[in-house]
Amino acid sequence: MSGAFTKSMARNIFYGGTVFFFLLFLALSFDTHSQLPKRDMRANITPQIAEGKKLWEVNNCIGCHTLMGEGAYFAPELGNVVVRYGDEGTKAFIQARPKDGIPGRRSMPQFNFTDEQLDAIVAFLKHVNSINDANWPPNDQG
Amino acid sequence: MCAMTAIAPTAPETPARRLPGDLAIWFFILAEMLAFAVFFSAYAFARATHVAEFNLYQQTLDRNLGALNTVLLITGSWFVVLAVQAAHRDDRPAIPRNILLGFLCGAGFLAVKVVEYAAKFGAGISMSTNTFYMFYISLTFFHFMHVILGMVILAILWVQARKGVYGSHDAHGLESGAAYWHMVDLLWIVLFPLVYVMR
Amino acid sequence: MQFKSQAVAKPYFIAAIGLFVGQILFGLILGLQYVLGDFLFPAIPFNVARMVHTNLLIVWLLFGFMGGAYYMIPEESETELFSPKLALALFWIFLVAGALTIVGYLAVPYATLAELTGNNLLETMGREFLEQPLPTKLGIVVVALGFLFNLTLTVLKGKKTSISLVLLLGLWGLAVFFLFSFYNPVNVVLDKFFWWWTVHLWVEGVWELILGSFLAFVLIKTTGVDREVIEKWLYVIVTLTLITGIIGTGHHYFWIGTPEYWQWWGSIFSALEPIPFFAMTVFAFNMVNRRRREHPNKAAVLWALGTGVMAFLGAGVWGFLHTLAPVNYYTHGTQITAAHGHMAFYGAYAMVNLMMISYAMPILRGRAANSNKSQVLEMWSFWLMTVAMVFITLFLTAAGILQVWLQRASDTPLPFMVAQEKIALFYWMREWAGVAFLVGLVIYILSFFVGGQEEKAA
Amino acid sequence: MNALKNPAHRAWLVLLVATAITWYLGEVGAAGTLSIVAMLLIAFVKGRLVILDFMELRNAPALWRALLEGWLILVSSLILLAYWISLK
């Protein structure tokens, strides 16, 4: 019948194949890094945007929202929220959240942000919106 | 239609229906060929929606170098077949010699490809230039990596062959490596007309 | 039990099951918050509950992996564990650190927790699944290194089987790729790019080595099929896993600012990812059909077959459903992703841990297998949890398809919250399926306390 | 010609000639249905020679021979289908 099937050959192929495909992945990642500056708008990152990203993180926004589609699916996508609400609208929405929620409905917590913090968050969200993410999401509703 | 016409005088007396090499390498070959099959079809179907673009930029590829590379790979494959045949008739010195010749053909392929890439990259072309170049670079580079892997395998076979591991008593490893090298050839045989010529 | 030191696995398994219960309870809270938005608000907002749910999942799976490895490695290496004391010490460190982290999540606002735990020194918090405070992250690294040190020295002084080599490779990979959780650049695209090096290369890479290795171990033990046969197939399967899974990372690089060629590379390679899962299912059934003995532990065999099938369905089929870029353009970040995530994690990783526990726990308690009564109960829990998970997945898929239709594909796309209200029925059904899952879990735990004394063997 | 009794030698010669034909078709700028079919046929013949005489699957178990030849048929037909769509 068919040829032999040996463990040592299977093992060698496992090691060789893994190394091979990992190297290929590294090569693609390397190319990605050379292309990213054209897409991720890193030249525009200001300290304010960095502060906004930090606020985004330490308040665990990703625990309810998605950002470029990644996160939790409990609340709307925020990568394009500035398109939906505008800068001022976004700030007003965050500020207006009732402390004890809305009876029977989902509501965002009241985070008591200062004006500077709100500006930083919006700057960050505007920055995310400016990233070239291949035209995602499909429409403004996110 | 092709059953008995192919028995060569040097062919080993194989028991009927034998798969050369190790089953494990054939699984690997199959998986790789599947990945390429999907990639080839992706190229063809992407082209169907960008015909003008593909036809235009295909003209910028160097068909002469592509054809030269086909010849190199076919010849490299042929040498490795000769190495396997030499093992089956216990012609010990001919085994590493033919493997080495096959390896050199591979090296020639890489050199030609580097010349080709240098011209393209020098002109500022990258995977992000357009869909055609994305496929051209992806497919040929993916294949390029396989040629390198094939050459690594040939190098190991060469060392083993010089130690006298292979012969009519045991050509298991040699046949497995050879099968992989032929796969590299087979893939290019589809890739070359598809990307360089067909329009 | 062949080696005394295998006993250290027991506390790990018990902790794993305990945390699993916590995970499911928080899952039910989340499910309820989906339909009764103000449930437990503002005491436990959704983001906190979700963080607890997912972190408990990760931690209990890690406890399971560690317990399984401590059980398996001495038996495979045919030698006592290098240091059972270290293993026990690390158990308590990990448990206390884990518990403190969860308490921290629940007791203070996340921003305060970040402040208190030195997030300002190195900002790593607030990214999905990697929410742990810096000290916890460092603790994970310490525990992982101690654990790997212990296991590696055990293997080095004993027999080196293929199964333990694959396991060690998986565990070392787990530790190495976790290091990317410490890299959090200001550039959000880079942040996301390397975030996946932890998340994807864990669950669709090195974790699958752990899964394959555990499965192979239990199959050898319960079927009596030749080690040689099982090990060479293990190699073939994990090869297929990595050659598709590594480049398959690209299916996360479609819409996060990375170059567009990833849409092709990611689609092509992740389209092949179901193949290794399918191979694993065929492998498990084949080995069980070729069994050379009837192992008394029927429940463990059931879990082994179940993990193959459910991993194929959850990770393979449900993954494939939305992995092609043109489809993913519409489904990215919807309930379809949630559906896939639930079934894949349960099928691949929850079930393989339950399989290991099911096989090892009776032996750790001094018998080859549990009494018939206990096994019948365990198998009931298997079917209840598994069927409940199938329904959770189906309801979430239905919710997701509707969501995509209303919010993304329609000519007059609805706002997110409006679409959510229209699909609330499916969230209710998902919650009831979740309750059924909890019932299954309770029965599972009961099976540990029922009729254990009947058949004393081993 | 004793050398031609070796299937590998024969396959090598045919492969060289076939490559030359494909290259020539490119040089004269052949395009359209006929040339696509011709080039796919040439690729098919070449691939089959590699499978049967280089990989030595001529006398392999039917399953493996069918898998590899099936791959060739599958790939060629998918390409043909896609080109046919593009010509419509």
Coordinates of C-alpha atoms in Angstrom, one line a residue, chain B residues 4-199:
Chain B
M4 CA 2.8 0.8 -18.9
T5 CA 4.5 3.0 -21.4
A6 CA 6.5 4.6 -18.7
I7 CA 8.6 1.8 -17.3
A8 CA 12.1 3.0 -17.7
P9 CA 15.1 0.6 -17.6
T10 CA 16.4 2.3 -14.6
A11 CA 13.1 2.3 -12.7
P12 CA 13.3 0.3 -9.5
E13 CA 11.3 -2.8 -9.1
T14 CA 8.6 -1.1 -7.1
P15 CA 5.9 -3.2 -5.7
A16 CA 2.6 -2.1 -7.3
R17 CA 1.0 1.1 -6.0
R18 CA 3.6 2.7 -3.8
L19 CA 3.6 6.3 -2.6
P20 CA 7.2 7.6 -2.7
G21 CA 8.4 9.3 0.5
D22 CA 6.6 9.8 3.8
L23 CA 2.9 10.2 4.2
A24 CA 3.5 13.2 6.5
I25 CA 5.2 15.2 3.7
W26 CA 2.3 14.5 1.4
F27 CA -0.1 15.9 3.9
F28 CA 2.1 19.0 4.1
I29 CA 2.3 19.2 0.3
L30 CA -1.5 18.9 0.1
A31 CA -2.0 21.7 2.6
E32 CA 0.4 24.0 0.9
M33 CA -1.1 23.2 -2.5
L34 CA -4.5 24.0 -1.1
A35 CA -3.3 27.4 0.1
F36 CA -1.9 28.1 -3.3
A37 CA -5.1 26.9 -5.0
V38 CA -7.1 29.4 -3.0
F39 CA -4.6 32.1 -3.8
F40 CA -4.6 31.3 -7.5
S41 CA -8.4 31.4 -7.6
A42 CA -8.4 34.6 -5.6
Y43 CA -6.1 36.1 -8.3
A44 CA -8.3 34.9 -11.1
F45 CA -11.5 36.1 -9.6
A46 CA -10.0 39.5 -8.5
R47 CA -8.8 39.9 -12.0
A48 CA -12.4 39.3 -13.3
T49 CA -13.4 42.6 -11.6
H50 CA -10.3 44.5 -12.5
V51 CA -9.6 43.3 -16.1
A52 CA -8.2 46.5 -17.5
E53 CA -5.9 47.1 -14.5
F54 CA -4.5 43.5 -14.6
N55 CA -4.0 43.6 -18.3
L56 CA -2.2 46.9 -18.1
Y57 CA 0.2 46.1 -15.3
Q58 CA 0.8 42.5 -16.4
Q59 CA 2.7 44.1 -19.4
T60 CA 5.2 45.6 -17.0
L61 CA 6.3 42.1 -15.8
D62 CA 9.4 40.6 -17.3
R63 CA 8.2 37.5 -19.2
N64 CA 11.7 36.6 -20.2
L65 CA 12.9 36.3 -16.7
G66 CA 9.7 34.4 -15.8
A67 CA 10.3 31.9 -18.5
L68 CA 13.9 31.6 -17.6
N69 CA 12.9 30.8 -14.1
T70 CA 10.5 28.2 -15.3
V71 CA 13.4 26.5 -17.1
L72 CA 15.5 26.7 -14.0
L73 CA 12.9 25.1 -11.8
I74 CA 12.1 22.4 -14.3
T75 CA 15.7 21.6 -14.7
G76 CA 16.2 21.7 -10.9
S77 CA 13.4 19.2 -10.5
W78 CA 14.8 17.0 -13.2
F79 CA 18.2 16.8 -11.4
V80 CA 16.5 15.8 -8.2
V81 CA 14.6 13.0 -10.1
L82 CA 18.0 11.8 -11.3
A83 CA 19.2 11.8 -7.8
V84 CA 16.3 9.6 -6.7
Q85 CA 16.9 7.3 -9.6
A86 CA 20.6 7.1 -8.7
A87 CA 19.7 6.1 -5.2
H88 CA 17.4 3.4 -6.4
R89 CA 20.2 1.9 -8.5
D90 CA 22.8 2.5 -5.8
D91 CA 24.9 4.9 -7.9
R92 CA 26.2 6.6 -4.7
P93 CA 28.3 9.5 -6.2
A94 CA 25.5 10.5 -8.5
I95 CA 23.1 11.2 -5.6
P96 CA 24.8 14.3 -4.0
R97 CA 26.0 15.5 -7.4
N98 CA 22.5 15.7 -8.8
I99 CA 21.1 17.2 -5.6
L100 CA 23.7 19.9 -5.8
L101 CA 22.8 20.6 -9.4
G102 CA 19.2 20.9 -8.4
F103 CA 20.2 23.2 -5.5
L104 CA 22.2 25.4 -8.0
C105 CA 19.1 25.7 -10.2
G106 CA 17.2 26.9 -7.2
A107 CA 19.9 29.4 -6.4
G108 CA 19.7 30.6 -10.0
F109 CA 15.9 31.0 -9.6
L110 CA 16.5 33.1 -6.5
A111 CA 19.1 35.3 -8.3
V112 CA 16.8 35.9 -11.3
K113 CA 13.9 36.7 -8.9
V114 CA 16.1 39.2 -7.0
V115 CA 17.0 41.0 -10.2
E116 CA 13.3 41.1 -11.1
Y117 CA 12.3 42.3 -7.6
A118 CA 15.1 44.9 -7.6
A119 CA 13.6 46.4 -10.7
K120 CA 10.1 46.5 -9.3
F121 CA 10.9 47.7 -5.8
G122 CA 13.3 50.2 -7.3
A123 CA 10.4 51.7 -9.2
G124 CA 8.6 52.1 -5.9
I125 CA 6.2 49.3 -6.5
S126 CA 4.9 47.6 -3.3
M127 CA 2.0 45.3 -2.2
S128 CA 0.0 48.5 -1.6
T129 CA 0.4 49.9 -5.1
N130 CA -2.7 48.3 -6.6
T131 CA -4.5 45.0 -6.7
F132 CA -2.5 43.5 -9.5
Y133 CA 0.9 44.3 -7.9
M134 CA -0.5 43.1 -4.5
F135 CA -1.1 39.7 -6.1
Y136 CA 2.0 39.7 -8.2
I137 CA 4.2 40.3 -5.1
S138 CA 2.2 38.2 -2.7
L139 CA 2.1 35.1 -5.0
T140 CA 5.6 35.3 -6.2
F141 CA 7.0 36.1 -2.8
F142 CA 5.0 33.3 -1.2
H143 CA 6.5 31.0 -3.8
F144 CA 9.9 32.6 -3.4
M145 CA 9.9 31.5 0.2
H146 CA 8.9 28.0 -0.8
V147 CA 11.9 27.9 -3.2
I148 CA 14.1 28.8 -0.2
L149 CA 12.5 26.2 2.0
G150 CA 13.0 23.6 -0.8
M151 CA 16.7 24.6 -1.0
V152 CA 17.1 24.2 2.7
I153 CA 15.6 20.7 2.3
L154 CA 17.9 20.0 -0.6
A155 CA 20.9 21.1 1.4
I156 CA 19.9 18.7 4.2
L157 CA 19.5 15.9 1.6
W158 CA 22.9 16.7 0.1
V159 CA 24.6 16.4 3.5
Q160 CA 22.8 13.1 4.2
A161 CA 23.6 11.8 0.7
R162 CA 27.3 12.6 1.1
K163 CA 27.2 10.5 4.3
G164 CA 25.9 7.7 2.2
V165 CA 22.5 7.5 3.9
Y166 CA 20.5 6.9 0.7
G167 CA 20.5 3.9 -1.5
S168 CA 18.2 1.2 -2.8
H169 CA 17.8 0.1 0.8
D170 CA 16.5 3.4 2.0
A171 CA 15.5 6.4 -0.1
H172 CA 12.7 7.4 2.2
G173 CA 14.0 10.8 3.3
L174 CA 15.3 11.6 -0.2
E175 CA 12.0 10.8 -1.8
S176 CA 10.2 13.0 0.7
G177 CA 12.4 16.0 0.1
A178 CA 12.3 15.4 -3.6
A179 CA 8.5 15.4 -3.6
Y180 CA 8.5 18.8 -1.8
W181 CA 10.9 20.2 -4.4
H182 CA 8.7 19.0 -7.2
M183 CA 5.7 20.7 -5.6
V184 CA 7.7 24.0 -5.7
D185 CA 8.1 23.4 -9.4
L186 CA 4.5 22.4 -10.0
L187 CA 3.2 25.6 -8.3
W188 CA 5.4 27.8 -10.5
I189 CA 4.2 25.9 -13.6
V190 CA 0.7 27.3 -12.8
L191 CA 1.9 30.6 -11.4
F192 CA 4.0 31.6 -14.4
P193 CA 1.3 31.6 -17.1
L194 CA -1.4 32.8 -14.7
V195 CA 0.4 35.9 -13.5
Y196 CA 2.9 36.7 -16.4
V197 CA 1.2 35.6 -19.6
M198 CA -2.6 34.9 -19.5
R199 CA -4.7 37.9 -20.5

